[in-house]
Structures are given as C-alpha cells and as structure tokens.
C-alpha cells in the first residue's frame, strides 16, 4: 500500500505541476498579446511624432517667412518716413 500512496503522491505532484505549467503558458500568451498591442501603439505613436515634426517644421518656415515680410514692411515704412522727413526739411529750408 505504501507504493500506491507514493505513486499517488507523485501523480498528484505531476498534476499540480501540469496545472502550474498551463497557467504559465496562459500568462505567456497574455503577455505576448499585450506586447503586440504595445508594439502597435508604439509604432502609431512614432508615426504621429514624425507627422508632428513635419508640421512643426512647416509652421516654423511660415513664421520665418512672415517675420521677413514684416521686417521688409518696417524697413519700407522707415525709408518712406525718412524720405518724407528729409523732403520736409528741404522744403522748409527753401
């Protein structure tokens, strides 16, 4: 009878190990799915980051162009104002 109880104990231990291994395999599958989802999200985020970078570069170029235009407008206004002032001075002197 001692042999049967030892055999039963070994069989119970094997069944317990089998249950643990099945749980571990399920956890591995779940982790694999989660890693796949995370990888997909990371790729999406990277693509969005690239798009954002392109948009910011475009906006920066537009702002530089606007700043140049404003600079030219102010220089033009300054030149016209200088010419008007010089003209008034010359006209007043005559």
PDB file of N, CA and C in Angstrom:
ATOM      1  N   UNK A   1       0.808  -1.178   0.000  1.00  0.00           N
ATOM      2  CA  UNK A   1       0.000   0.000   0.000  1.00  0.00           C
ATOM      3  C   UNK A   1       0.866   1.263   0.000  1.00  0.00           C
ATOM      4  N   UNK A   2       2.027   1.150   0.616  1.00  0.00           N
ATOM      5  CA  UNK A   2       2.952   2.272   0.675  1.00  0.00           C
ATOM      6  C   UNK A   2       3.376   2.691  -0.724  1.00  0.00           C
ATOM      7  N   UNK A   3       3.545   1.725  -1.622  1.00  0.00           N
ATOM      8  CA  UNK A   3       3.909   2.012  -3.003  1.00  0.00           C
ATOM      9  C   UNK A   3       2.801   2.747  -3.727  1.00  0.00           C
ATOM     10  N   UNK A   4       1.540   2.377  -3.457  1.00  0.00           N
ATOM     11  CA  UNK A   4       0.401   3.049  -4.089  1.00  0.00           C
ATOM     12  C   UNK A   4       0.277   4.486  -3.612  1.00  0.00           C
ATOM     13  N   UNK A   5       0.476   4.736  -2.321  1.00  0.00           N
ATOM     14  CA  UNK A   5       0.372   6.109  -1.817  1.00  0.00           C
ATOM     15  C   UNK A   5       1.524   6.964  -2.349  1.00  0.00           C
ATOM     16  N   UNK A   6       2.699   6.381  -2.467  1.00  0.00           N
ATOM     17  CA  UNK A   6       3.840   7.114  -3.050  1.00  0.00           C
ATOM     18  C   UNK A   6       3.552   7.431  -4.509  1.00  0.00           C
ATOM     19  N   UNK A   7       3.018   6.464  -5.244  1.00  0.00           N
ATOM     20  CA  UNK A   7       2.671   6.667  -6.641  1.00  0.00           C
ATOM     21  C   UNK A   7       1.574   7.720  -6.767  1.00  0.00           C
ATOM     22  N   UNK A   8       0.600   7.694  -5.874  1.00  0.00           N
ATOM     23  CA  UNK A   8      -0.484   8.684  -5.893  1.00  0.00           C
ATOM     24  C   UNK A   8       0.071  10.079  -5.598  1.00  0.00           C
ATOM     25  N   UNK A   9       0.987  10.185  -4.646  1.00  0.00           N
ATOM     26  CA  UNK A   9       1.590  11.468  -4.291  1.00  0.00           C
ATOM     27  C   UNK A   9       2.379  12.020  -5.482  1.00  0.00           C
ATOM     28  N   UNK A  10       3.128  11.167  -6.155  1.00  0.00           N
ATOM     29  CA  UNK A  10       3.878  11.590  -7.336  1.00  0.00           C
ATOM     30  C   UNK A  10       2.911  12.022  -8.436  1.00  0.00           C
ATOM     31  N   UNK A  11       1.815  11.290  -8.615  1.00  0.00           N
ATOM     32  CA  UNK A  11       0.815  11.648  -9.624  1.00  0.00           C
ATOM     33  C   UNK A  11       0.163  12.984  -9.285  1.00  0.00           C
ATOM     34  N   UNK A  12      -0.127  13.209  -8.006  1.00  0.00           N
ATOM     35  CA  UNK A  12      -0.700  14.497  -7.569  1.00  0.00           C
ATOM     36  C   UNK A  12       0.281  15.631  -7.819  1.00  0.00           C
ATOM     37  N   UNK A  13       1.552  15.397  -7.512  1.00  0.00           N
ATOM     38  CA  UNK A  13       2.575  16.418  -7.759  1.00  0.00           C
ATOM     39  C   UNK A  13       2.674  16.722  -9.256  1.00  0.00           C
ATOM     40  N   UNK A  14       2.631  15.700 -10.075  1.00  0.00           N
ATOM     41  CA  UNK A  14       2.692  15.884 -11.526  1.00  0.00           C
ATOM     42  C   UNK A  14       1.479  16.670 -12.013  1.00  0.00           C
ATOM     43  N   UNK A  15       0.302  16.360 -11.477  1.00  0.00           N
ATOM     44  CA  UNK A  15      -0.908  17.103 -11.852  1.00  0.00           C
ATOM     45  C   UNK A  15      -0.796  18.569 -11.438  1.00  0.00           C
ATOM     46  N   UNK A  16      -0.245  18.802 -10.258  1.00  0.00           N
ATOM     47  CA  UNK A  16      -0.067  20.178  -9.774  1.00  0.00           C
ATOM     48  C   UNK A  16       0.913  20.939 -10.667  1.00  0.00           C
ATOM     49  N   UNK A  17       1.999  20.284 -11.040  1.00  0.00           N
ATOM     50  CA  UNK A  17       2.975  20.905 -11.946  1.00  0.00           C
ATOM     51  C   UNK A  17       2.320  21.194 -13.298  1.00  0.00           C
ATOM     52  N   UNK A  18       1.480  20.265 -13.756  1.00  0.00           N
ATOM     53  CA  UNK A  18       0.784  20.443 -15.038  1.00  0.00           C
ATOM     54  C   UNK A  18      -0.124  21.669 -14.991  1.00  0.00           C
ATOM     55  N   UNK A  19      -0.852  21.831 -13.875  1.00  0.00           N
ATOM     56  CA  UNK A  19      -1.739  22.994 -13.724  1.00  0.00           C
ATOM     57  C   UNK A  19      -0.923  24.279 -13.722  1.00  0.00           C
ATOM     58  N   UNK A  20       0.182  24.278 -12.988  1.00  0.00           N
ATOM     59  CA  UNK A  20       1.041  25.469 -12.928  1.00  0.00           C
ATOM     60  C   UNK A  20       1.599  25.789 -14.310  1.00  0.00           C
ATOM     61  N   UNK A  21       2.033  24.776 -15.037  1.00  0.00           N
ATOM     62  CA  UNK A  21       2.581  24.993 -16.375  1.00  0.00           C
ATOM     63  C   UNK A  21       1.515  25.545 -17.322  1.00  0.00           C
ATOM     64  N   UNK A  22       0.294  25.048 -17.215  1.00  0.00           N
ATOM     65  CA  UNK A  22      -0.790  25.558 -18.063  1.00  0.00           C
ATOM     66  C   UNK A  22      -1.076  27.022 -17.740  1.00  0.00           C
ATOM     67  N   UNK A  23      -1.076  27.364 -16.447  1.00  0.00           N
ATOM     68  CA  UNK A  23      -1.277  28.761 -16.043  1.00  0.00           C
ATOM     69  C   UNK A  23      -0.154  29.633 -16.586  1.00  0.00           C
ATOM     70  N   UNK A  24       1.077  29.133 -16.493  1.00  0.00           N
ATOM     71  CA  UNK A  24       2.214  29.902 -17.009  1.00  0.00           C
ATOM     72  C   UNK A  24       2.118  30.088 -18.516  1.00  0.00           C
ATOM     73  N   UNK A  25       1.682  29.073 -19.229  1.00  0.00           N
ATOM     74  CA  UNK A  25       1.524  29.189 -20.680  1.00  0.00           C
ATOM     75  C   UNK A  25       0.446  30.208 -21.022  1.00  0.00           C
ATOM     76  N   UNK A  26      -0.638  30.219 -20.249  1.00  0.00           N
ATOM     77  CA  UNK A  26      -1.690  31.217 -20.469  1.00  0.00           C
ATOM     78  C   UNK A  26      -1.168  32.628 -20.209  1.00  0.00           C
ATOM     79  N   UNK A  27      -0.377  32.773 -19.152  1.00  0.00           N
ATOM     80  CA  UNK A  27       0.203  34.090 -18.840  1.00  0.00           C
ATOM     81  C   UNK A  27       1.152  34.540 -19.942  1.00  0.00           C
ATOM     82  N   UNK A  28       1.937  33.604 -20.472  1.00  0.00           N
ATOM     83  CA  UNK A  28       2.849  33.941 -21.567  1.00  0.00           C
ATOM     84  C   UNK A  28       2.058  34.400 -22.788  1.00  0.00           C
ATOM     85  N   UNK A  29       0.966  33.709 -23.101  1.00  0.00           N
ATOM     86  CA  UNK A  29       0.125  34.117 -24.229  1.00  0.00           C
ATOM     87  C   UNK A  29      -0.446  35.517 -24.005  1.00  0.00           C
ATOM     88  N   UNK A  30      -0.914  35.781 -22.789  1.00  0.00           N
ATOM     89  CA  UNK A  30      -1.462  37.103 -22.476  1.00  0.00           C
ATOM     90  C   UNK A  30      -0.388  38.175 -22.617  1.00  0.00           C
ATOM     91  N   UNK A  31       0.793  37.895 -22.106  1.00  0.00           N
ATOM     92  CA  UNK A  31       1.889  38.868 -22.209  1.00  0.00           C
ATOM     93  C   UNK A  31       2.265  39.108 -23.659  1.00  0.00           C
ATOM     94  N   UNK A  32       2.256  38.043 -24.436  1.00  0.00           N
ATOM     95  CA  UNK A  32       2.575  38.171 -25.857  1.00  0.00           C
ATOM     96  C   UNK A  32       1.563  39.069 -26.546  1.00  0.00           C
ATOM     97  N   UNK A  33       0.289  38.889 -26.237  1.00  0.00           N
ATOM     98  CA  UNK A  33      -0.752  39.750 -26.810  1.00  0.00           C
ATOM     99  C   UNK A  33      -0.558  41.190 -26.377  1.00  0.00           C
ATOM    100  N   UNK A  34      -0.269  41.387 -25.085  1.00  0.00           N
ATOM    101  CA  UNK A  34      -0.072  42.746 -24.578  1.00  0.00           C
ATOM    102  C   UNK A  34       1.148  43.391 -25.222  1.00  0.00           C
ATOM    103  N   UNK A  35       2.213  42.622 -25.410  1.00  0.00           N
ATOM    104  CA  UNK A  35       3.406  43.162 -26.065  1.00  0.00           C
ATOM    105  C   UNK A  35       3.116  43.529 -27.516  1.00  0.00           C
ATOM    106  N   UNK A  36       2.319  42.703 -28.178  1.00  0.00           N
ATOM    107  CA  UNK A  36       1.926  43.022 -29.556  1.00  0.00           C
ATOM    108  C   UNK A  36       1.136  44.320 -29.615  1.00  0.00           C
ATOM    109  N   UNK A  37       0.198  44.482 -28.691  1.00  0.00           N
ATOM    110  CA  UNK A  37      -0.580  45.723 -28.631  1.00  0.00           C
ATOM    111  C   UNK A  37       0.322  46.911 -28.347  1.00  0.00           C
ATOM    112  N   UNK A  38       1.236  46.726 -27.419  1.00  0.00           N
ATOM    113  CA  UNK A  38       2.159  47.811 -27.061  1.00  0.00           C
ATOM    114  C   UNK A  38       3.045  48.179 -28.249  1.00  0.00           C
ATOM    115  N   UNK A  39       3.481  47.186 -28.977  1.00  0.00           N
ATOM    116  CA  UNK A  39       4.306  47.430 -30.159  1.00  0.00           C
ATOM    117  C   UNK A  39       3.530  48.216 -31.202  1.00  0.00           C
ATOM    118  N   UNK A  40       2.274  47.836 -31.410  1.00  0.00           N
ATOM    119  CA  UNK A  40       1.429  48.550 -32.371  1.00  0.00           C
ATOM    120  C   UNK A  40       1.228  49.997 -31.943  1.00  0.00           C
ATOM    121  N   UNK A  41       0.955  50.190 -30.669  1.00  0.00           N
ATOM    122  CA  UNK A  41       0.761  51.553 -30.159  1.00  0.00           C
ATOM    123  C   UNK A  41       2.040  52.371 -30.287  1.00  0.00           C
ATOM    124  N   UNK A  42       3.183  51.748 -30.045  1.00  0.00           N
ATOM    125  CA  UNK A  42       4.464  52.450 -30.158  1.00  0.00           C
ATOM    126  C   UNK A  42       4.719  52.864 -31.609  1.00  0.00           C
ATOM    127  N   UNK A  43       4.393  51.989 -32.546  1.00  0.00           N
ATOM    128  CA  UNK A  43       4.560  52.324 -33.963  1.00  0.00           C
ATOM    129  C   UNK A  43       3.642  53.475 -34.355  1.00  0.00           C
ATOM    130  N   UNK A  44       2.395  53.443 -33.881  1.00  0.00           N
ATOM    131  CA  UNK A  44       1.461  54.537 -34.163  1.00  0.00           C
ATOM    132  C   UNK A  44       1.973  55.851 -33.589  1.00  0.00           C
ATOM    133  N   UNK A  45       2.467  55.775 -32.374  1.00  0.00           N
ATOM    134  CA  UNK A  45       2.985  56.980 -31.724  1.00  0.00           C
ATOM    135  C   UNK A  45       4.190  57.531 -32.471  1.00  0.00           C
ATOM    136  N   UNK A  46       5.050  56.642 -32.944  1.00  0.00           N
ATOM    137  CA  UNK A  46       6.218  57.078 -33.698  1.00  0.00           C
ATOM    138  C   UNK A  46       5.788  57.759 -35.003  1.00  0.00           C
ATOM    139  N   UNK A  47       4.797  57.208 -35.666  1.00  0.00           N
ATOM    140  CA  UNK A  47       4.298  57.809 -36.909  1.00  0.00           C
ATOM    141  C   UNK A  47       3.689  59.188 -36.635  1.00  0.00           C
ATOM    142  N   UNK A  48       2.930  59.288 -35.554  1.00  0.00           N
ATOM    143  CA  UNK A  48       2.347  60.582 -35.197  1.00  0.00           C
ATOM    144  C   UNK A  48       3.429  61.592 -34.851  1.00  0.00           C
ATOM    145  N   UNK A  49       4.488  61.141 -34.215  1.00  0.00           N
ATOM    146  CA  UNK A  49       5.601  62.030 -33.879  1.00  0.00           C
ATOM    147  C   UNK A  49       6.267  62.554 -35.145  1.00  0.00           C
ATOM    148  N   UNK A  50       6.427  61.696 -36.137  1.00  0.00           N
ATOM    149  CA  UNK A  50       7.011  62.130 -37.410  1.00  0.00           C
ATOM    150  C   UNK A  50       6.125  63.175 -38.079  1.00  0.00           C
ATOM    151  N   UNK A  51       4.804  62.933 -38.076  1.00  0.00           N
ATOM    152  CA  UNK A  51       3.870  63.883 -38.671  1.00  0.00           C
ATOM    153  C   UNK A  51       3.922  65.213 -37.929  1.00  0.00           C
ATOM    154  N   UNK A  52       3.995  65.145 -36.601  1.00  0.00           N
ATOM    155  CA  UNK A  52       4.060  66.365 -35.802  1.00  0.00           C
ATOM    156  C   UNK A  52       5.330  67.143 -36.126  1.00  0.00           C
ATOM    157  N   UNK A  53       6.434  66.428 -36.265  1.00  0.00           N
ATOM    158  CA  UNK A  53       7.703  67.086 -36.580  1.00  0.00           C
ATOM    159  C   UNK A  53       7.626  67.785 -37.938  1.00  0.00           C
ATOM    160  N   UNK A  54       7.017  67.126 -38.928  1.00  0.00           N
ATOM    161  CA  UNK A  54       6.869  67.744 -40.245  1.00  0.00           C
ATOM    162  C   UNK A  54       6.016  69.002 -40.162  1.00  0.00           C
ATOM    163  N   UNK A  55       4.915  68.918 -39.389  1.00  0.00           N
ATOM    164  CA  UNK A  55       4.031  70.079 -39.261  1.00  0.00           C
ATOM    165  C   UNK A  55       4.736  71.232 -38.561  1.00  0.00           C
ATOM    166  N   UNK A  56       5.503  70.924 -37.518  1.00  0.00           N
ATOM    167  CA  UNK A  56       6.203  71.999 -36.808  1.00  0.00           C
ATOM    168  C   UNK A  56       7.251  72.642 -37.699  1.00  0.00           C
ATOM    169  N   UNK A  57       7.939  71.846 -38.519  1.00  0.00           N
ATOM    170  CA  UNK A  57       8.908  72.417 -39.452  1.00  0.00           C
ATOM    171  C   UNK A  57       8.217  73.354 -40.437  1.00  0.00           C
ATOM    172  N   UNK A  58       7.062  72.930 -40.920  1.00  0.00           N
ATOM    173  CA  UNK A  58       6.311  73.752 -41.878  1.00  0.00           C
ATOM    174  C   UNK A  58       5.852  75.061 -41.224  1.00  0.00           C
ATOM    175  N   UNK A  59       5.360  74.967 -39.997  1.00  0.00           N
ATOM    176  CA  UNK A  59       4.905  76.169 -39.281  1.00  0.00           C
ATOM    177  C   UNK A  59       6.088  77.098 -39.023  1.00  0.00           C
ATOM    178  N   UNK A  60       7.223  76.527 -38.648  1.00  0.00           N
ATOM    179  CA  UNK A  60       8.409  77.360 -38.409  1.00  0.00           C
ATOM    180  C   UNK A  60       8.826  78.098 -39.673  1.00  0.00           C
ATOM    181  N   UNK A  61       8.785  77.419 -40.816  1.00  0.00           N
ATOM    182  CA  UNK A  61       9.120  78.077 -42.080  1.00  0.00           C
ATOM    183  C   UNK A  61       8.140  79.213 -42.375  1.00  0.00           C
ATOM    184  N   UNK A  62       6.853  78.973 -42.132  1.00  0.00           N
ATOM    185  CA  UNK A  62       5.854  80.007 -42.376  1.00  0.00           C
ATOM    186  C   UNK A  62       6.102  81.218 -41.475  1.00  0.00           C
ATOM    187  N   UNK A  63       6.438  80.967 -40.226  1.00  0.00           N
ATOM    188  CA  UNK A  63       6.677  82.068 -39.290  1.00  0.00           C
ATOM    189  C   UNK A  63       7.923  82.861 -39.684  1.00  0.00           C
ATOM    190  N   UNK A  64       8.968  82.152 -40.129  1.00  0.00           N
ATOM    191  CA  UNK A  64      10.177  82.850 -40.588  1.00  0.00           C
ATOM    192  C   UNK A  64       9.843  83.752 -41.772  1.00  0.00           C
ATOM    193  N   UNK A  65       9.042  83.211 -42.692  1.00  0.00           N
ATOM    194  CA  UNK A  65       8.651  83.987 -43.869  1.00  0.00           C
ATOM    195  C   UNK A  65       7.832  85.212 -43.459  1.00  0.00           C
ATOM    196  N   UNK A  66       6.906  85.026 -42.529  1.00  0.00           N
ATOM    197  CA  UNK A  66       6.107  86.149 -42.037  1.00  0.00           C
ATOM    198  C   UNK A  66       7.002  87.190 -41.364  1.00  0.00           C
ATOM    199  N   UNK A  67       7.974  86.731 -40.585  1.00  0.00           N
ATOM    200  CA  UNK A  67       8.886  87.662 -39.915  1.00  0.00           C
ATOM    201  C   UNK A  67       9.702  88.460 -40.928  1.00  0.00           C
ATOM    202  N   UNK A  68      10.155  87.795 -41.999  1.00  0.00           N
ATOM    203  CA  UNK A  68      10.900  88.506 -43.045  1.00  0.00           C
ATOM    204  C   UNK A  68      10.017  89.570 -43.685  1.00  0.00           C
ATOM    205  N   UNK A  69       8.783  89.193 -43.993  1.00  0.00           N
ATOM    206  CA  UNK A  69       7.863  90.134 -44.625  1.00  0.00           C
ATOM    207  C   UNK A  69       7.635  91.347 -43.731  1.00  0.00           C
ATOM    208  N   UNK A  70       7.437  91.094 -42.437  1.00  0.00           N
ATOM    209  CA  UNK A  70       7.212  92.206 -41.500  1.00  0.00           C
ATOM    210  C   UNK A  70       8.448  93.091 -41.420  1.00  0.00           C
ATOM    211  N   UNK A  71       9.616  92.462 -41.417  1.00  0.00           N
ATOM    212  CA  UNK A  71      10.858  93.230 -41.385  1.00  0.00           C
ATOM    213  C   UNK A  71      10.942  94.140 -42.612  1.00  0.00           C
ATOM    214  N   UNK A  72      10.621  93.608 -43.799  1.00  0.00           N
ATOM    215  CA  UNK A  72      10.656  94.402 -45.017  1.00  0.00           C
ATOM    216  C   UNK A  72       9.630  95.528 -44.972  1.00  0.00           C
ATOM    217  N   UNK A  73       8.459  95.261 -44.402  1.00  0.00           N
ATOM    218  CA  UNK A  73       7.433  96.300 -44.277  1.00  0.00           C
ATOM    219  C   UNK A  73       7.928  97.418 -43.373  1.00  0.00           C
ATOM    220  N   UNK A  74       8.506  97.043 -42.224  1.00  0.00           N
ATOM    221  CA  UNK A  74       9.011  98.079 -41.304  1.00  0.00           C
ATOM    222  C   UNK A  74      10.177  98.847 -41.916  1.00  0.00           C
ATOM    223  N   UNK A  75      11.046  98.175 -42.626  1.00  0.00           N
ATOM    224  CA  UNK A  75      12.154  98.872 -43.300  1.00  0.00           C
ATOM    225  C   UNK A  75      11.588  99.824 -44.344  1.00  0.00           C
ATOM    226  N   UNK A  76      10.582  99.358 -45.112  1.00  0.00           N
ATOM    227  CA  UNK A  76       9.957 100.221 -46.113  1.00  0.00           C
ATOM    228  C   UNK A  76       9.320 101.443 -45.484  1.00  0.00           C
ATOM    229  N   UNK A  77       8.611 101.231 -44.369  1.00  0.00           N
ATOM    230  CA  UNK A  77       7.980 102.360 -43.670  1.00  0.00           C
ATOM    231  C   UNK A  77       9.052 103.318 -43.166  1.00  0.00           C
ATOM    232  N   UNK A  78      10.136 102.773 -42.651  1.00  0.00           N
ATOM    233  CA  UNK A  78      11.230 103.624 -42.161  1.00  0.00           C
ATOM    234  C   UNK A  78      11.855 104.432 -43.283  1.00  0.00           C
ATOM    235  N   UNK A  79      12.057 103.807 -44.442  1.00  0.00           N
ATOM    236  CA  UNK A  79      12.644 104.516 -45.588  1.00  0.00           C
ATOM    237  C   UNK A  79      11.700 105.620 -46.057  1.00  0.00           C
ATOM    238  N   UNK A  80      10.407 105.294 -46.171  1.00  0.00           N
ATOM    239  CA  UNK A  80       9.435 106.301 -46.607  1.00  0.00           C
ATOM    240  C   UNK A  80       9.375 107.446 -45.602  1.00  0.00           C
ATOM    241  N   UNK A  81       9.358 107.129 -44.310  1.00  0.00           N
ATOM    242  CA  UNK A  81       9.309 108.176 -43.280  1.00  0.00           C
ATOM    243  C   UNK A  81      10.562 109.049 -43.351  1.00  0.00           C
ATOM    244  N   UNK A  82      11.719 108.421 -43.585  1.00  0.00           N
ATOM    245  CA  UNK A  82      12.971 109.183 -43.688  1.00  0.00           C
ATOM    246  C   UNK A  82      12.925 110.111 -44.902  1.00  0.00           C
ATOM    247  N   UNK A  83      12.442 109.596 -46.016  1.00  0.00           N
ATOM    248  CA  UNK A  83      12.343 110.425 -47.228  1.00  0.00           C
ATOM    249  C   UNK A  83      11.388 111.587 -46.994  1.00  0.00           C
ATOM    250  N   UNK A  84      10.251 111.314 -46.339  1.00  0.00           N
ATOM    251  CA  UNK A  84       9.271 112.393 -46.073  1.00  0.00           C
ATOM    252  C   UNK A  84       9.898 113.437 -45.152  1.00  0.00           C
ATOM    253  N   UNK A  85      10.596 112.991 -44.111  1.00  0.00           N
ATOM    254  CA  UNK A  85      11.220 113.946 -43.189  1.00  0.00           C
ATOM    255  C   UNK A  85      12.289 114.767 -43.898  1.00  0.00           C
ATOM    256  N   UNK A  86      13.129 114.124 -44.712  1.00  0.00           N
ATOM    257  CA  UNK A  86      14.155 114.856 -45.461  1.00  0.00           C
ATOM    258  C   UNK A  86      13.501 115.822 -46.433  1.00  0.00           C
ATOM    259  N   UNK A  87      12.420 115.377 -47.075  1.00  0.00           N
ATOM    260  CA  UNK A  87      11.708 116.266 -48.002  1.00  0.00           C
ATOM    261  C   UNK A  87      11.120 117.466 -47.281  1.00  0.00           C
ATOM    262  N   UNK A  88      10.572 117.244 -46.092  1.00  0.00           N
ATOM    263  CA  UNK A  88      10.008 118.375 -45.312  1.00  0.00           C
ATOM    264  C   UNK A  88      11.101 119.331 -44.883  1.00  0.00           C
ATOM    265  N   UNK A  89      12.244 118.778 -44.497  1.00  0.00           N
ATOM    266  CA  UNK A  89      13.365 119.638 -44.072  1.00  0.00           C
ATOM    267  C   UNK A  89      13.855 120.469 -45.254  1.00  0.00           C
ATOM    268  N   UNK A  90      14.006 119.836 -46.415  1.00  0.00           N
ATOM    269  CA  UNK A  90      14.460 120.561 -47.586  1.00  0.00           C
ATOM    270  C   UNK A  90      13.406 121.584 -48.012  1.00  0.00           C
ATOM    271  N   UNK A  91      12.143 121.224 -47.995  1.00  0.00           N
ATOM    272  CA  UNK A  91      11.076 122.131 -48.388  1.00  0.00           C
ATOM    273  C   UNK A  91      10.991 123.321 -47.425  1.00  0.00           C
ATOM    274  N   UNK A  92      11.196 123.056 -46.117  1.00  0.00           N
ATOM    275  CA  UNK A  92      11.143 124.123 -45.110  1.00  0.00           C
ATOM    276  C   UNK A  92      12.333 125.051 -45.245  1.00  0.00           C
ATOM    277  N   UNK A  93      13.468 124.496 -45.720  1.00  0.00           N
ATOM    278  CA  UNK A  93      14.667 125.319 -45.847  1.00  0.00           C
ATOM    279  C   UNK A  93      14.583 126.216 -47.060  1.00  0.00           C
ATOM    280  N   UNK A  94      13.769 125.890 -48.010  1.00  0.00           N
ATOM    281  CA  UNK A  94      13.696 126.717 -49.238  1.00  0.00           C
ATOM    282  C   UNK A  94      12.794 127.847 -49.059  1.00  0.00           C
TER     283      UNK A  94
END
